[in-house]
Amino acid sequence: MTTTTPARTTTRMAALVSEIRRVVDRGLAPDLTAYLVGERLAPHLGAPDLLTPTQQEGDPERYRQHVLHAESDGSFSVVALVWLPGQETCIHDHVSWCVAGVHQGQESEHRYRLSPGPDAARLVATEEVVNGQGEVCGFAPPGDIHKVRNSCRTKAISVHVYGADVARLGTSIRRVYTLPVD
């Protein structure tokens, strides 16, 4: 993944950040926070004035992360992930609650659960979800192990909101899984 630093914010993005801030400032449980943030994100997805042209640029080598906002107290950040056809993440989980919404294109998500075994733990595939433009999903650890990929023939863009300062951390990934998958 390549990362860029925060760039100019659009008027629509500034409004979305204000809406997210009002939810996060309530101090609710992580899963409820993710749900409510998802409700705020969904109406903005697909709007042509949400992202600047620069924030929609991909990288031919790997998916690209554009940090759009990082709250000064570290309570949340907003990023745009730009995926060219076939680009994907490794199997991973997250440092905090997360909401992801598809702004353009389509993404496939493979979800897993960790299963202890007599000799070693394994990953068990639990479901595959395909999200198109305007669809939102949210989660909170534990139970957030997944792999995401662009599953369309064109560029895909998703907007993610994390309950952590991704600009400071450099990533939202807590752990990468290389265990066998059942």
Short mmCIF file of C-alpha atoms in Angstrom, two decimals:
data_model
loop_
_atom_site.label_atom_id
_atom_site.label_comp_id
_atom_site.label_asym_id
_atom_site.label_seq_id
_atom_site.Cartn_x
_atom_site.Cartn_y
_atom_site.Cartn_z
CA MET A 1 0.00 0.00 0.00
CA THR A 2 1.27 3.47 -0.79
CA THR A 3 0.24 6.33 1.45
CA THR A 4 -0.10 10.03 0.78
CA THR A 5 -0.38 12.82 3.31
CA PRO A 6 -3.57 14.80 3.90
CA ALA A 7 -4.51 17.04 1.01
CA ARG A 8 -7.09 19.73 0.37
CA THR A 9 -10.47 18.86 1.84
CA THR A 10 -13.62 19.32 -0.20
CA THR A 11 -16.63 21.08 1.29
CA ARG A 12 -18.53 17.78 1.29
CA MET A 13 -15.66 15.97 3.06
CA ALA A 14 -15.47 18.73 5.68
CA ALA A 15 -19.22 18.28 6.32
CA LEU A 16 -18.79 14.50 6.61
CA VAL A 17 -15.91 14.93 9.07
CA SER A 18 -18.14 17.17 11.22
CA GLU A 19 -20.87 14.53 11.19
CA ILE A 20 -18.37 11.81 12.17
CA ARG A 21 -16.95 14.00 14.94
CA ARG A 22 -20.42 14.42 16.48
CA VAL A 23 -20.84 10.62 16.58
CA VAL A 24 -17.35 9.86 17.92
CA ASP A 25 -17.62 12.55 20.61
CA ARG A 26 -20.59 10.67 22.10
CA GLY A 27 -18.17 8.04 23.45
CA LEU A 28 -20.37 5.08 22.60
CA ALA A 29 -19.30 1.43 22.32
CA PRO A 30 -17.08 0.71 19.28
CA ASP A 31 -19.66 -1.39 17.41
CA LEU A 32 -22.39 1.22 17.88
CA THR A 33 -20.00 4.00 16.88
CA ALA A 34 -19.14 2.11 13.68
CA TYR A 35 -22.83 1.62 12.89
CA LEU A 36 -23.67 5.29 13.38
CA VAL A 37 -20.63 6.47 11.42
CA GLY A 38 -21.70 4.17 8.59
CA GLU A 39 -25.12 5.85 8.55
CA ARG A 40 -23.37 9.23 8.16
CA LEU A 41 -20.98 8.01 5.44
CA ALA A 42 -23.50 6.29 3.15
CA PRO A 43 -25.28 9.39 1.76
CA HIS A 44 -21.95 10.89 0.61
CA LEU A 45 -20.75 7.86 -1.36
CA GLY A 46 -20.74 8.35 -5.11
CA ALA A 47 -21.04 12.13 -4.83
CA PRO A 48 -18.71 13.72 -7.42
CA ASP A 49 -17.64 16.46 -5.00
CA LEU A 50 -16.53 14.16 -2.13
CA LEU A 51 -12.92 13.65 -3.25
CA THR A 52 -10.49 15.81 -5.21
CA PRO A 53 -8.98 14.37 -8.41
CA THR A 54 -5.67 13.81 -6.58
CA GLN A 55 -7.45 11.82 -3.86
CA GLN A 56 -8.74 9.45 -6.57
CA GLU A 57 -5.32 8.56 -7.99
CA GLY A 58 -4.18 4.95 -7.82
CA ASP A 59 -0.77 3.29 -7.93
CA PRO A 60 0.01 0.62 -10.54
CA GLU A 61 1.99 -1.44 -7.99
CA ARG A 62 -0.46 -1.66 -5.05
CA TYR A 63 -3.61 -0.13 -3.65
CA ARG A 64 -3.12 3.44 -2.51
CA GLN A 65 -4.18 5.10 0.73
CA HIS A 66 -4.96 8.82 0.76
CA VAL A 67 -5.30 10.20 4.29
CA LEU A 68 -8.17 12.69 4.06
CA HIS A 69 -8.47 13.66 7.72
CA ALA A 70 -6.91 12.75 11.05
CA GLU A 71 -8.64 14.17 14.12
CA SER A 72 -6.19 16.15 16.27
CA ASP A 73 -6.98 14.07 19.39
CA GLY A 74 -6.39 10.78 17.50
CA SER A 75 -9.99 9.62 17.93
CA PHE A 76 -10.64 8.94 14.24
CA SER A 77 -9.30 9.32 10.73
CA VAL A 78 -10.75 9.19 7.24
CA VAL A 79 -8.93 7.69 4.27
CA ALA A 80 -9.69 6.96 0.65
CA LEU A 81 -8.36 3.65 -0.65
CA VAL A 82 -7.88 3.51 -4.40
CA TRP A 83 -7.70 0.06 -5.97
CA LEU A 84 -6.79 -0.70 -9.56
CA PRO A 85 -8.23 -3.93 -11.03
CA GLY A 86 -7.06 -7.03 -9.14
CA GLN A 87 -5.31 -5.18 -6.30
CA GLU A 88 -5.91 -6.61 -2.83
CA THR A 89 -4.88 -6.59 0.79
CA CYS A 90 -3.30 -9.40 2.75
CA ILE A 91 -5.46 -11.18 5.33
CA HIS A 92 -5.48 -8.83 8.32
CA ASP A 93 -7.36 -7.34 11.24
CA HIS A 94 -7.48 -3.79 12.59
CA VAL A 95 -6.30 -1.59 15.43
CA SER A 96 -9.79 -0.14 15.99
CA TRP A 97 -13.39 -0.04 14.80
CA CYS A 98 -13.75 0.65 11.11
CA VAL A 99 -16.36 1.66 8.58
CA ALA A 100 -15.81 1.18 4.85
CA GLY A 101 -18.03 2.45 2.07
CA VAL A 102 -17.63 1.95 -1.66
CA HIS A 103 -17.48 5.31 -3.42
CA GLN A 104 -16.81 3.92 -6.90
CA GLY A 105 -16.62 0.43 -8.41
CA GLN A 106 -16.95 -2.81 -6.50
CA GLU A 107 -14.98 -4.58 -3.77
CA SER A 108 -14.98 -8.18 -2.60
CA GLU A 109 -14.34 -8.99 1.01
CA HIS A 110 -13.42 -12.45 2.30
CA ARG A 111 -14.09 -12.77 6.03
CA TYR A 112 -12.43 -15.26 8.36
CA ARG A 113 -12.46 -16.44 11.94
CA LEU A 114 -9.50 -17.73 13.89
CA SER A 115 -9.90 -21.38 14.88
CA PRO A 116 -7.61 -22.98 17.44
CA GLY A 117 -6.28 -26.38 16.50
CA PRO A 118 -4.48 -29.21 18.29
CA ASP A 119 -1.16 -28.27 16.67
CA ALA A 120 -1.70 -24.72 15.41
CA ALA A 121 -4.41 -22.16 14.80
CA ARG A 122 -6.05 -21.93 11.38
CA LEU A 123 -8.24 -19.43 9.58
CA VAL A 124 -11.72 -20.54 8.60
CA ALA A 125 -13.45 -18.69 5.78
CA THR A 126 -16.86 -17.54 6.99
CA GLU A 127 -18.30 -15.54 4.10
CA GLU A 128 -17.62 -13.53 0.98
CA VAL A 129 -19.32 -10.18 0.59
CA VAL A 130 -19.37 -8.09 -2.59
CA ASN A 131 -20.04 -4.40 -2.03
CA GLY A 132 -20.94 -1.99 -4.81
CA GLN A 133 -21.13 1.77 -4.92
CA GLY A 134 -23.00 3.20 -1.97
CA GLU A 135 -22.75 0.11 0.22
CA VAL A 136 -21.26 0.38 3.70
CA CYS A 137 -19.98 -2.18 6.19
CA GLY A 138 -18.60 -1.66 9.67
CA PHE A 139 -17.00 -3.72 12.37
CA ALA A 140 -15.11 -3.60 15.62
CA PRO A 141 -12.41 -5.98 16.86
CA PRO A 142 -12.34 -8.81 17.68
CA GLY A 143 -13.78 -10.69 14.76
CA ASP A 144 -12.61 -8.35 12.03
CA ILE A 145 -10.26 -10.64 10.10
CA HIS A 146 -10.64 -10.16 6.36
CA LYS A 147 -9.07 -9.67 2.95
CA VAL A 148 -10.35 -7.03 0.51
CA ARG A 149 -9.85 -6.75 -3.25
CA ASN A 150 -11.02 -4.77 -6.21
CA SER A 151 -13.36 -7.20 -7.93
CA CYS A 152 -14.29 -5.08 -10.93
CA ARG A 153 -12.53 -4.27 -14.21
CA THR A 154 -12.16 -0.58 -13.43
CA LYS A 155 -10.72 1.47 -10.61
CA ALA A 156 -12.49 1.09 -7.26
CA ILE A 157 -12.45 3.69 -4.51
CA SER A 158 -13.59 3.17 -0.94
CA VAL A 159 -13.78 5.61 1.94
CA HIS A 160 -12.76 4.23 5.33
CA VAL A 161 -13.23 5.73 8.77
CA TYR A 162 -11.07 4.30 11.56
CA GLY A 163 -11.28 4.88 15.29
CA ALA A 164 -7.54 5.64 15.35
CA ASP A 165 -5.07 8.12 13.88
CA VAL A 166 -3.98 6.37 10.68
CA ALA A 167 -1.80 9.36 9.73
CA ARG A 168 0.31 8.82 12.85
CA LEU A 169 0.22 5.00 12.75
CA GLY A 170 0.76 4.73 8.99
CA THR A 171 -1.79 1.91 8.73
CA SER A 172 -5.01 0.61 10.21
CA ILE A 173 -3.71 -2.97 10.22
CA ARG A 174 -3.01 -4.52 13.61
CA ARG A 175 -1.90 -7.97 12.48
CA VAL A 176 -1.27 -9.79 9.20
CA TYR A 177 -2.31 -13.46 9.11
CA THR A 178 -0.28 -16.06 7.25
CA LEU A 179 -1.97 -19.07 8.84
CA PRO A 180 -3.44 -21.88 6.72
CA VAL A 181 -7.00 -21.23 5.55
CA ASP A 182 -9.72 -23.90 5.68
#
